[in-house]
Amino acid sequence: MRVPFIDLAVSSRGIQEEIRKAVNRVLDSQRFILDGSVAALEEKIARDVGAKYAVGTASGSDALYLSLLALGVGAGDEVITTPFTFFATAGAVSRTGARPVFVDIDPHTFNLNPSLVEERINRKTKAIVPVHLFGLLCEMDSILRIARRHSLLIVEDAAQAYGAGYRGKKAGSWGDAGCFSFYPTKNLGGAGDGGMVVTSSAGLARKLKLLRDHGSARKYHHEEIGVNSRLDELQAAVLLVKLKYLKEWNEKRRFCASVYGEGLKDSPLQIPKSPAGNRHVYHLYSILSKKRDALARFLAGEGIGTGIYYPLPLHLQPCYRSLGGKKGDFPVAERTTSQILSLPMYPGLAERDVRFVMSKVHEFCDGRADGHRFSAGV
Ligand SMILES: *Cc1c(COP(=O)(O)O)cnc(C)c1O
């Protein structure tokens, strides 16, 4: 038996024909840029998330960058975010000319720890970028309270959290802007790159539409210096089909997580926590193990794929040496990078696959896994 870390084919199998038809409609129309499919997807996503407007972009990274740019974040500003995220979160801040300021994470949710945010706020602080990592929302009520108290903007990085919610309000609908990625492995993934910003501000939506299209609302008349970062029609057509199945796919992820959770709750591993009021959509199912590397090697030998998200926190990345970060600055994030391991998680994962993975994890934890190469415990 083999369980790959990710297998997107299983969930797409039943809808390949529907996707091909949608793609063919775009090919036949020969209208590839900002046409009906993008507009239809923007409208559906805005409604689904609970925001008034949505603006498609070329990637999730650009959704973040353009949101910050449109909100006036730039040189001389500081933006608070987490060091434990995909690089694009901080990269988007840097691209505007602003400086990312990191705040350590909560050891159980892996999200920005709100109680550490205020001590990093100063006159230069302009915005907070909370990242809903692995599909779990940050403590948005606390973060919103802090932002209001200090008049800060909020741009949610909801790249991993499409469909997730907190107290009945969806990821992306909490901040001034919410950003999604349609990178193929994301919960709502396209057949290439794509992204979207949602907002309830008409002014911001208009500005985003300008900026993604060279600052131009009327062809060859440029109000702003924008970029080329449009979502294309082919991606939008694919995403419109996939969006119909997303709820079902997220439910499958949640079911697999509940099977893992039940089976691993008595193991010595730290398993994902979903605090009350949260609807976690398990983009990744990540556990902590003190013997992470040995566990990963053992599972690989048993035909089970795993992943490490993320092996190096952002304050220790070579490209951010200039920010002056050093080992020990964010102890929770640093410890997490050395212990975290993501187990197989995707909508096509069968319950028997989850049970097989768990049986092998238990075998390792109980020390039954070849005592010479792997010692007991975690
Ligand atoms: C995927 C991802 C992004 C970037 O999205 P792309 O579409 O790949 O540019 C940003 N932030 C987080 C947390 C992500 O997981």
PDB file of C-alpha atoms in Angstrom, residues 105-356:
ATOM      1  CA  ILE A 105       3.271  32.350  16.647  1.00  0.00           C
ATOM      2  CA  ASP A 106       0.974  30.447  18.963  1.00  0.00           C
ATOM      3  CA  PRO A 107       2.460  26.974  19.596  1.00  0.00           C
ATOM      4  CA  HIS A 108      -0.865  25.168  19.051  1.00  0.00           C
ATOM      5  CA  THR A 109      -2.512  26.968  16.140  1.00  0.00           C
ATOM      6  CA  PHE A 110       0.791  27.968  14.408  1.00  0.00           C
ATOM      7  CA  ASN A 111      -0.848  31.353  13.692  1.00  0.00           C
ATOM      8  CA  LEU A 112       0.265  34.853  14.684  1.00  0.00           C
ATOM      9  CA  ASN A 113       0.069  35.222  18.478  1.00  0.00           C
ATOM     10  CA  PRO A 114      -2.142  38.311  19.021  1.00  0.00           C
ATOM     11  CA  SER A 115      -0.805  38.881  22.544  1.00  0.00           C
ATOM     12  CA  LEU A 116       2.658  39.631  21.078  1.00  0.00           C
ATOM     13  CA  VAL A 117       1.495  42.064  18.399  1.00  0.00           C
ATOM     14  CA  GLU A 118       1.118  45.311  20.328  1.00  0.00           C
ATOM     15  CA  GLU A 119       4.724  45.417  21.573  1.00  0.00           C
ATOM     16  CA  ARG A 120       5.896  45.591  17.941  1.00  0.00           C
ATOM     17  CA  ILE A 121       3.621  48.504  16.956  1.00  0.00           C
ATOM     18  CA  ASN A 122       5.220  51.916  16.510  1.00  0.00           C
ATOM     19  CA  ARG A 123       4.641  55.118  14.503  1.00  0.00           C
ATOM     20  CA  LYS A 124       5.730  53.432  11.289  1.00  0.00           C
ATOM     21  CA  THR A 125       3.350  50.462  11.606  1.00  0.00           C
ATOM     22  CA  LYS A 126       0.748  50.627   8.871  1.00  0.00           C
ATOM     23  CA  ALA A 127      -0.821  47.186   8.576  1.00  0.00           C
ATOM     24  CA  ILE A 128      -1.089  43.646   9.901  1.00  0.00           C
ATOM     25  CA  VAL A 129      -1.054  40.636   7.578  1.00  0.00           C
ATOM     26  CA  PRO A 130      -2.506  37.686   9.501  1.00  0.00           C
ATOM     27  CA  VAL A 131      -1.967  34.362   7.724  1.00  0.00           C
ATOM     28  CA  HIS A 132      -4.629  31.687   8.177  1.00  0.00           C
ATOM     29  CA  LEU A 133      -2.051  28.939   8.068  1.00  0.00           C
ATOM     30  CA  PHE A 134      -2.950  25.391   7.019  1.00  0.00           C
ATOM     31  CA  GLY A 135      -6.632  26.395   6.712  1.00  0.00           C
ATOM     32  CA  LEU A 136      -7.250  27.691  10.239  1.00  0.00           C
ATOM     33  CA  LEU A 137      -8.249  31.308  10.824  1.00  0.00           C
ATOM     34  CA  CYS A 138      -6.207  33.527  13.104  1.00  0.00           C
ATOM     35  CA  GLU A 139      -7.891  34.927  16.218  1.00  0.00           C
ATOM     36  CA  MET A 140      -9.441  37.644  14.111  1.00  0.00           C
ATOM     37  CA  ASP A 141     -11.487  39.313  16.860  1.00  0.00           C
ATOM     38  CA  SER A 142      -8.304  40.042  18.870  1.00  0.00           C
ATOM     39  CA  ILE A 143      -6.393  41.117  15.770  1.00  0.00           C
ATOM     40  CA  LEU A 144      -9.260  43.383  14.669  1.00  0.00           C
ATOM     41  CA  ARG A 145      -9.403  44.975  18.125  1.00  0.00           C
ATOM     42  CA  ILE A 146      -5.684  45.745  18.032  1.00  0.00           C
ATOM     43  CA  ALA A 147      -5.934  47.118  14.489  1.00  0.00           C
ATOM     44  CA  ARG A 148      -8.796  49.438  15.476  1.00  0.00           C
ATOM     45  CA  ARG A 149      -7.000  50.656  18.600  1.00  0.00           C
ATOM     46  CA  HIS A 150      -3.934  51.647  16.543  1.00  0.00           C
ATOM     47  CA  SER A 151      -5.685  52.545  13.237  1.00  0.00           C
ATOM     48  CA  LEU A 152      -3.939  49.786  11.294  1.00  0.00           C
ATOM     49  CA  LEU A 153      -5.033  48.153   8.067  1.00  0.00           C
ATOM     50  CA  ILE A 154      -5.611  44.401   7.846  1.00  0.00           C
ATOM     51  CA  VAL A 155      -4.804  42.342   4.765  1.00  0.00           C
ATOM     52  CA  GLU A 156      -5.654  38.686   5.338  1.00  0.00           C
ATOM     53  CA  ASP A 157      -3.429  36.084   3.727  1.00  0.00           C
ATOM     54  CA  ALA A 158      -6.153  33.495   3.176  1.00  0.00           C
ATOM     55  CA  ALA A 159      -4.196  31.622   0.486  1.00  0.00           C
ATOM     56  CA  GLN A 160      -4.550  28.346   2.417  1.00  0.00           C
ATOM     57  CA  ALA A 161      -7.989  28.991   3.855  1.00  0.00           C
ATOM     58  CA  TYR A 162     -10.639  29.217   1.135  1.00  0.00           C
ATOM     59  CA  GLY A 163     -13.880  28.081   2.798  1.00  0.00           C
ATOM     60  CA  ALA A 164     -12.566  28.331   6.358  1.00  0.00           C
ATOM     61  CA  GLY A 165     -14.528  30.338   8.912  1.00  0.00           C
ATOM     62  CA  TYR A 166     -14.410  31.757  12.399  1.00  0.00           C
ATOM     63  CA  ARG A 167     -17.556  32.631  14.376  1.00  0.00           C
ATOM     64  CA  GLY A 168     -19.624  32.221  11.214  1.00  0.00           C
ATOM     65  CA  LYS A 169     -17.563  34.691   9.175  1.00  0.00           C
ATOM     66  CA  LYS A 170     -15.392  33.411   6.366  1.00  0.00           C
ATOM     67  CA  ALA A 171     -11.675  33.770   5.767  1.00  0.00           C
ATOM     68  CA  GLY A 172     -11.057  36.833   3.632  1.00  0.00           C
ATOM     69  CA  SER A 173     -14.079  38.777   4.887  1.00  0.00           C
ATOM     70  CA  TRP A 174     -12.521  40.068   8.121  1.00  0.00           C
ATOM     71  CA  GLY A 175      -9.911  42.559   6.984  1.00  0.00           C
ATOM     72  CA  ASP A 176      -9.781  45.546   4.645  1.00  0.00           C
ATOM     73  CA  ALA A 177      -8.787  43.005   2.001  1.00  0.00           C
ATOM     74  CA  GLY A 178      -8.610  39.207   1.883  1.00  0.00           C
ATOM     75  CA  CYS A 179      -6.236  37.382  -0.465  1.00  0.00           C
ATOM     76  CA  PHE A 180      -6.587  33.945  -2.034  1.00  0.00           C
ATOM     77  CA  SER A 181      -4.277  31.797  -4.128  1.00  0.00           C
ATOM     78  CA  PHE A 182      -5.418  29.325  -6.764  1.00  0.00           C
ATOM     79  CA  TYR A 183      -2.042  27.583  -6.985  1.00  0.00           C
ATOM     80  CA  PRO A 184      -2.941  23.995  -8.022  1.00  0.00           C
ATOM     81  CA  THR A 185      -2.412  22.434  -4.582  1.00  0.00           C
ATOM     82  CA  LYS A 186      -4.505  24.998  -2.683  1.00  0.00           C
ATOM     83  CA  ASN A 187      -7.986  23.972  -1.513  1.00  0.00           C
ATOM     84  CA  LEU A 188      -9.427  25.814  -4.516  1.00  0.00           C
ATOM     85  CA  GLY A 189      -6.664  25.189  -7.044  1.00  0.00           C
ATOM     86  CA  GLY A 190      -6.587  26.007 -10.744  1.00  0.00           C
ATOM     87  CA  ALA A 191      -4.627  24.520 -13.627  1.00  0.00           C
ATOM     88  CA  GLY A 192      -1.805  26.996 -13.124  1.00  0.00           C
ATOM     89  CA  ASP A 193      -1.328  30.227 -11.221  1.00  0.00           C
ATOM     90  CA  GLY A 194      -4.075  32.574 -10.130  1.00  0.00           C
ATOM     91  CA  GLY A 195      -5.258  34.642  -7.195  1.00  0.00           C
ATOM     92  CA  MET A 196      -8.014  36.923  -5.958  1.00  0.00           C
ATOM     93  CA  VAL A 197      -8.585  39.796  -3.577  1.00  0.00           C
ATOM     94  CA  VAL A 198     -11.946  40.254  -1.878  1.00  0.00           C
ATOM     95  CA  THR A 199     -13.005  43.486  -0.207  1.00  0.00           C
ATOM     96  CA  SER A 200     -16.144  45.331   0.741  1.00  0.00           C
ATOM     97  CA  SER A 201     -14.720  48.728  -0.189  1.00  0.00           C
ATOM     98  CA  ALA A 202     -15.824  49.972  -3.631  1.00  0.00           C
ATOM     99  CA  GLY A 203     -12.874  52.362  -3.742  1.00  0.00           C
ATOM    100  CA  LEU A 204     -10.351  49.642  -2.995  1.00  0.00           C
ATOM    101  CA  ALA A 205     -11.907  47.277  -5.556  1.00  0.00           C
ATOM    102  CA  ARG A 206     -11.692  49.971  -8.215  1.00  0.00           C
ATOM    103  CA  LYS A 207      -8.074  50.692  -7.368  1.00  0.00           C
ATOM    104  CA  LEU A 208      -7.197  46.987  -7.479  1.00  0.00           C
ATOM    105  CA  LYS A 209      -8.792  46.673 -10.924  1.00  0.00           C
ATOM    106  CA  LEU A 210      -6.661  49.591 -12.092  1.00  0.00           C
ATOM    107  CA  LEU A 211      -3.437  48.297 -10.583  1.00  0.00           C
ATOM    108  CA  ARG A 212      -3.742  44.773 -11.982  1.00  0.00           C
ATOM    109  CA  ASP A 213      -4.115  46.214 -15.496  1.00  0.00           C
ATOM    110  CA  HIS A 214      -1.331  48.822 -15.770  1.00  0.00           C
ATOM    111  CA  GLY A 215      -3.345  51.445 -13.922  1.00  0.00           C
ATOM    112  CA  SER A 216      -5.737  51.726 -16.781  1.00  0.00           C
ATOM    113  CA  ALA A 217      -9.539  51.667 -16.814  1.00  0.00           C
ATOM    114  CA  ARG A 218      -9.744  52.997 -20.358  1.00  0.00           C
ATOM    115  CA  LYS A 219      -7.389  51.371 -22.839  1.00  0.00           C
ATOM    116  CA  TYR A 220      -4.121  53.296 -23.265  1.00  0.00           C
ATOM    117  CA  HIS A 221      -5.036  55.859 -20.593  1.00  0.00           C
ATOM    118  CA  HIS A 222      -3.086  55.247 -17.377  1.00  0.00           C
ATOM    119  CA  GLU A 223      -4.223  56.777 -14.092  1.00  0.00           C
ATOM    120  CA  GLU A 224      -1.690  54.874 -11.987  1.00  0.00           C
ATOM    121  CA  ILE A 225       1.539  52.980 -12.501  1.00  0.00           C
ATOM    122  CA  GLY A 226       0.181  49.487 -12.199  1.00  0.00           C
ATOM    123  CA  VAL A 227       1.374  46.048 -13.229  1.00  0.00           C
ATOM    124  CA  ASN A 228       0.199  43.215 -15.461  1.00  0.00           C
ATOM    125  CA  SER A 229      -1.395  40.839 -12.976  1.00  0.00           C
ATOM    126  CA  ARG A 230      -4.682  39.652 -14.388  1.00  0.00           C
ATOM    127  CA  LEU A 231      -6.345  36.326 -13.730  1.00  0.00           C
ATOM    128  CA  ASP A 232      -6.857  34.761 -17.130  1.00  0.00           C
ATOM    129  CA  GLU A 233     -10.034  33.390 -18.621  1.00  0.00           C
ATOM    130  CA  LEU A 234      -8.760  29.811 -18.904  1.00  0.00           C
ATOM    131  CA  GLN A 235      -7.986  29.675 -15.194  1.00  0.00           C
ATOM    132  CA  ALA A 236     -11.274  31.333 -14.292  1.00  0.00           C
ATOM    133  CA  ALA A 237     -13.188  28.804 -16.404  1.00  0.00           C
ATOM    134  CA  VAL A 238     -11.466  25.895 -14.623  1.00  0.00           C
ATOM    135  CA  LEU A 239     -12.023  27.490 -11.210  1.00  0.00           C
ATOM    136  CA  LEU A 240     -15.723  28.083 -11.893  1.00  0.00           C
ATOM    137  CA  VAL A 241     -16.141  24.329 -12.356  1.00  0.00           C
ATOM    138  CA  LYS A 242     -14.036  23.438  -9.325  1.00  0.00           C
ATOM    139  CA  LEU A 243     -15.751  25.965  -7.062  1.00  0.00           C
ATOM    140  CA  LYS A 244     -18.956  23.899  -7.360  1.00  0.00           C
ATOM    141  CA  TYR A 245     -17.219  20.953  -5.694  1.00  0.00           C
ATOM    142  CA  LEU A 246     -15.183  22.830  -3.132  1.00  0.00           C
ATOM    143  CA  LYS A 247     -17.612  22.481  -0.238  1.00  0.00           C
ATOM    144  CA  GLU A 248     -17.671  18.712  -0.700  1.00  0.00           C
ATOM    145  CA  TRP A 249     -13.859  18.602  -0.983  1.00  0.00           C
ATOM    146  CA  ASN A 250     -13.383  20.670   2.164  1.00  0.00           C
ATOM    147  CA  GLU A 251     -15.801  18.349   3.984  1.00  0.00           C
ATOM    148  CA  LYS A 252     -13.701  15.376   2.883  1.00  0.00           C
ATOM    149  CA  ARG A 253     -10.582  17.067   4.251  1.00  0.00           C
ATOM    150  CA  ARG A 254     -12.410  17.727   7.527  1.00  0.00           C
ATOM    151  CA  PHE A 255     -13.532  14.118   7.697  1.00  0.00           C
ATOM    152  CA  CYS A 256      -9.976  12.825   7.145  1.00  0.00           C
ATOM    153  CA  ALA A 257      -8.763  15.249   9.828  1.00  0.00           C
ATOM    154  CA  SER A 258     -11.352  13.918  12.267  1.00  0.00           C
ATOM    155  CA  VAL A 259     -10.194  10.348  11.616  1.00  0.00           C
ATOM    156  CA  TYR A 260      -6.559  11.383  12.144  1.00  0.00           C
ATOM    157  CA  GLY A 261      -7.538  13.356  15.251  1.00  0.00           C
ATOM    158  CA  GLU A 262      -9.421  10.466  16.830  1.00  0.00           C
ATOM    159  CA  GLY A 263      -6.682   7.966  16.017  1.00  0.00           C
ATOM    160  CA  LEU A 264      -3.723  10.095  17.084  1.00  0.00           C
ATOM    161  CA  LYS A 265      -5.136  11.836  20.148  1.00  0.00           C
ATOM    162  CA  ASP A 266      -3.448   9.376  22.523  1.00  0.00           C
ATOM    163  CA  SER A 267      -0.151   9.422  20.645  1.00  0.00           C
ATOM    164  CA  PRO A 268       2.766  11.515  21.933  1.00  0.00           C
ATOM    165  CA  LEU A 269       2.510  13.762  18.849  1.00  0.00           C
ATOM    166  CA  GLN A 270       1.003  17.233  18.961  1.00  0.00           C
ATOM    167  CA  ILE A 271      -1.936  17.145  16.580  1.00  0.00           C
ATOM    168  CA  PRO A 272      -3.738  20.122  14.951  1.00  0.00           C
ATOM    169  CA  LYS A 273      -5.966  22.127  17.210  1.00  0.00           C
ATOM    170  CA  SER A 274      -9.110  23.839  15.990  1.00  0.00           C
ATOM    171  CA  PRO A 275     -10.266  26.208  18.759  1.00  0.00           C
ATOM    172  CA  ALA A 276     -14.018  26.564  19.405  1.00  0.00           C
ATOM    173  CA  GLY A 277     -15.861  28.597  16.790  1.00  0.00           C
ATOM    174  CA  ASN A 278     -13.449  27.654  14.012  1.00  0.00           C
ATOM    175  CA  ARG A 279     -14.155  25.873  10.782  1.00  0.00           C
ATOM    176  CA  HIS A 280     -10.728  24.501   9.851  1.00  0.00           C
ATOM    177  CA  VAL A 281     -10.387  23.409   6.215  1.00  0.00           C
ATOM    178  CA  TYR A 282      -7.095  21.510   6.633  1.00  0.00           C
ATOM    179  CA  HIS A 283      -5.143  22.714   3.647  1.00  0.00           C
ATOM    180  CA  LEU A 284      -2.440  20.754   5.461  1.00  0.00           C
ATOM    181  CA  TYR A 285      -2.618  18.332   8.381  1.00  0.00           C
ATOM    182  CA  SER A 286       0.525  19.116  10.347  1.00  0.00           C
ATOM    183  CA  ILE A 287       1.722  17.374  13.495  1.00  0.00           C
ATOM    184  CA  LEU A 288       4.727  18.061  15.719  1.00  0.00           C
ATOM    185  CA  SER A 289       7.286  15.369  16.543  1.00  0.00           C
ATOM    186  CA  LYS A 290      10.604  15.720  18.345  1.00  0.00           C
ATOM    187  CA  LYS A 291      11.869  12.992  16.009  1.00  0.00           C
ATOM    188  CA  ARG A 292      10.380  14.561  12.906  1.00  0.00           C
ATOM    189  CA  ASP A 293      13.124  13.604  10.468  1.00  0.00           C
ATOM    190  CA  ALA A 294      13.285   9.979  11.629  1.00  0.00           C
ATOM    191  CA  LEU A 295       9.480   9.749  11.483  1.00  0.00           C
ATOM    192  CA  ALA A 296       9.451  11.165   7.934  1.00  0.00           C
ATOM    193  CA  ARG A 297      12.157   8.701   6.852  1.00  0.00           C
ATOM    194  CA  PHE A 298      10.318   5.780   8.412  1.00  0.00           C
ATOM    195  CA  LEU A 299       7.031   6.754   6.731  1.00  0.00           C
ATOM    196  CA  ALA A 300       8.783   7.201   3.372  1.00  0.00           C
ATOM    197  CA  GLY A 301      10.126   3.647   3.738  1.00  0.00           C
ATOM    198  CA  GLU A 302       6.557   2.447   4.265  1.00  0.00           C
ATOM    199  CA  GLY A 303       5.363   4.191   1.083  1.00  0.00           C
ATOM    200  CA  ILE A 304       3.842   7.201   2.819  1.00  0.00           C
ATOM    201  CA  GLY A 305       4.587  10.707   1.593  1.00  0.00           C
ATOM    202  CA  THR A 306       4.985  13.637   3.996  1.00  0.00           C
ATOM    203  CA  GLY A 307       5.998  17.289   3.654  1.00  0.00           C
ATOM    204  CA  ILE A 308       7.726  19.925   5.757  1.00  0.00           C
ATOM    205  CA  TYR A 309       5.910  23.277   5.794  1.00  0.00           C
ATOM    206  CA  TYR A 310       8.124  25.161   6.538  1.00  0.00           C
ATOM    207  CA  PRO A 311      11.741  24.166   7.272  1.00  0.00           C
ATOM    208  CA  LEU A 312      13.143  27.699   7.800  1.00  0.00           C
ATOM    209  CA  PRO A 313      11.328  30.673   9.384  1.00  0.00           C
ATOM    210  CA  LEU A 314      11.359  33.898   7.378  1.00  0.00           C
ATOM    211  CA  HIS A 315      13.551  35.907   9.773  1.00  0.00           C
ATOM    212  CA  LEU A 316      16.352  33.392   9.118  1.00  0.00           C
ATOM    213  CA  GLN A 317      16.039  33.395   5.312  1.00  0.00           C
ATOM    214  CA  PRO A 318      19.167  34.556   3.474  1.00  0.00           C
ATOM    215  CA  CYS A 319      17.204  37.244   1.592  1.00  0.00           C
ATOM    216  CA  TYR A 320      16.107  38.802   4.893  1.00  0.00           C
ATOM    217  CA  ARG A 321      19.562  39.011   6.470  1.00  0.00           C
ATOM    218  CA  SER A 322      19.295  42.781   6.056  1.00  0.00           C
ATOM    219  CA  LEU A 323      16.357  42.846   8.492  1.00  0.00           C
ATOM    220  CA  GLY A 324      18.761  41.732  11.227  1.00  0.00           C
ATOM    221  CA  GLY A 325      16.837  38.652  12.375  1.00  0.00           C
ATOM    222  CA  LYS A 326      18.776  36.056  14.331  1.00  0.00           C
ATOM    223  CA  LYS A 327      18.297  32.638  15.884  1.00  0.00           C
ATOM    224  CA  GLY A 328      16.331  32.903  19.101  1.00  0.00           C
ATOM    225  CA  ASP A 329      14.224  35.900  18.003  1.00  0.00           C
ATOM    226  CA  PHE A 330      11.057  33.824  17.549  1.00  0.00           C
ATOM    227  CA  PRO A 331      11.527  30.658  19.594  1.00  0.00           C
ATOM    228  CA  VAL A 332       8.089  29.163  18.953  1.00  0.00           C
ATOM    229  CA  ALA A 333       8.367  29.547  15.184  1.00  0.00           C
ATOM    230  CA  GLU A 334      11.915  28.176  15.249  1.00  0.00           C
ATOM    231  CA  ARG A 335      10.982  25.135  17.322  1.00  0.00           C
ATOM    232  CA  THR A 336       7.986  24.522  15.073  1.00  0.00           C
ATOM    233  CA  THR A 337      10.129  24.489  11.910  1.00  0.00           C
ATOM    234  CA  SER A 338      12.271  21.730  13.417  1.00  0.00           C
ATOM    235  CA  GLN A 339       9.352  19.542  14.547  1.00  0.00           C
ATOM    236  CA  ILE A 340       6.553  20.038  12.041  1.00  0.00           C
ATOM    237  CA  LEU A 341       5.515  17.337   9.605  1.00  0.00           C
ATOM    238  CA  SER A 342       2.512  17.339   7.303  1.00  0.00           C
ATOM    239  CA  LEU A 343       0.765  14.021   6.728  1.00  0.00           C
ATOM    240  CA  PRO A 344      -1.143  13.113   3.542  1.00  0.00           C
ATOM    241  CA  MET A 345      -4.239  15.319   3.205  1.00  0.00           C
ATOM    242  CA  TYR A 346      -6.345  15.861   0.077  1.00  0.00           C
ATOM    243  CA  PRO A 347      -9.992  15.357  -0.859  1.00  0.00           C
ATOM    244  CA  GLY A 348      -9.323  12.059  -2.642  1.00  0.00           C
ATOM    245  CA  LEU A 349      -7.686  10.491   0.421  1.00  0.00           C
ATOM    246  CA  ALA A 350      -9.672   7.421   1.495  1.00  0.00           C
ATOM    247  CA  GLU A 351     -10.402   6.530   5.111  1.00  0.00           C
ATOM    248  CA  ARG A 352      -8.386   3.327   4.739  1.00  0.00           C
ATOM    249  CA  ASP A 353      -5.392   5.445   3.605  1.00  0.00           C
ATOM    250  CA  VAL A 354      -5.697   7.591   6.723  1.00  0.00           C
ATOM    251  CA  ARG A 355      -5.909   4.458   8.898  1.00  0.00           C
ATOM    252  CA  PHE A 356      -2.839   2.980   7.208  1.00  0.00           C
TER     253      PHE A 356
END
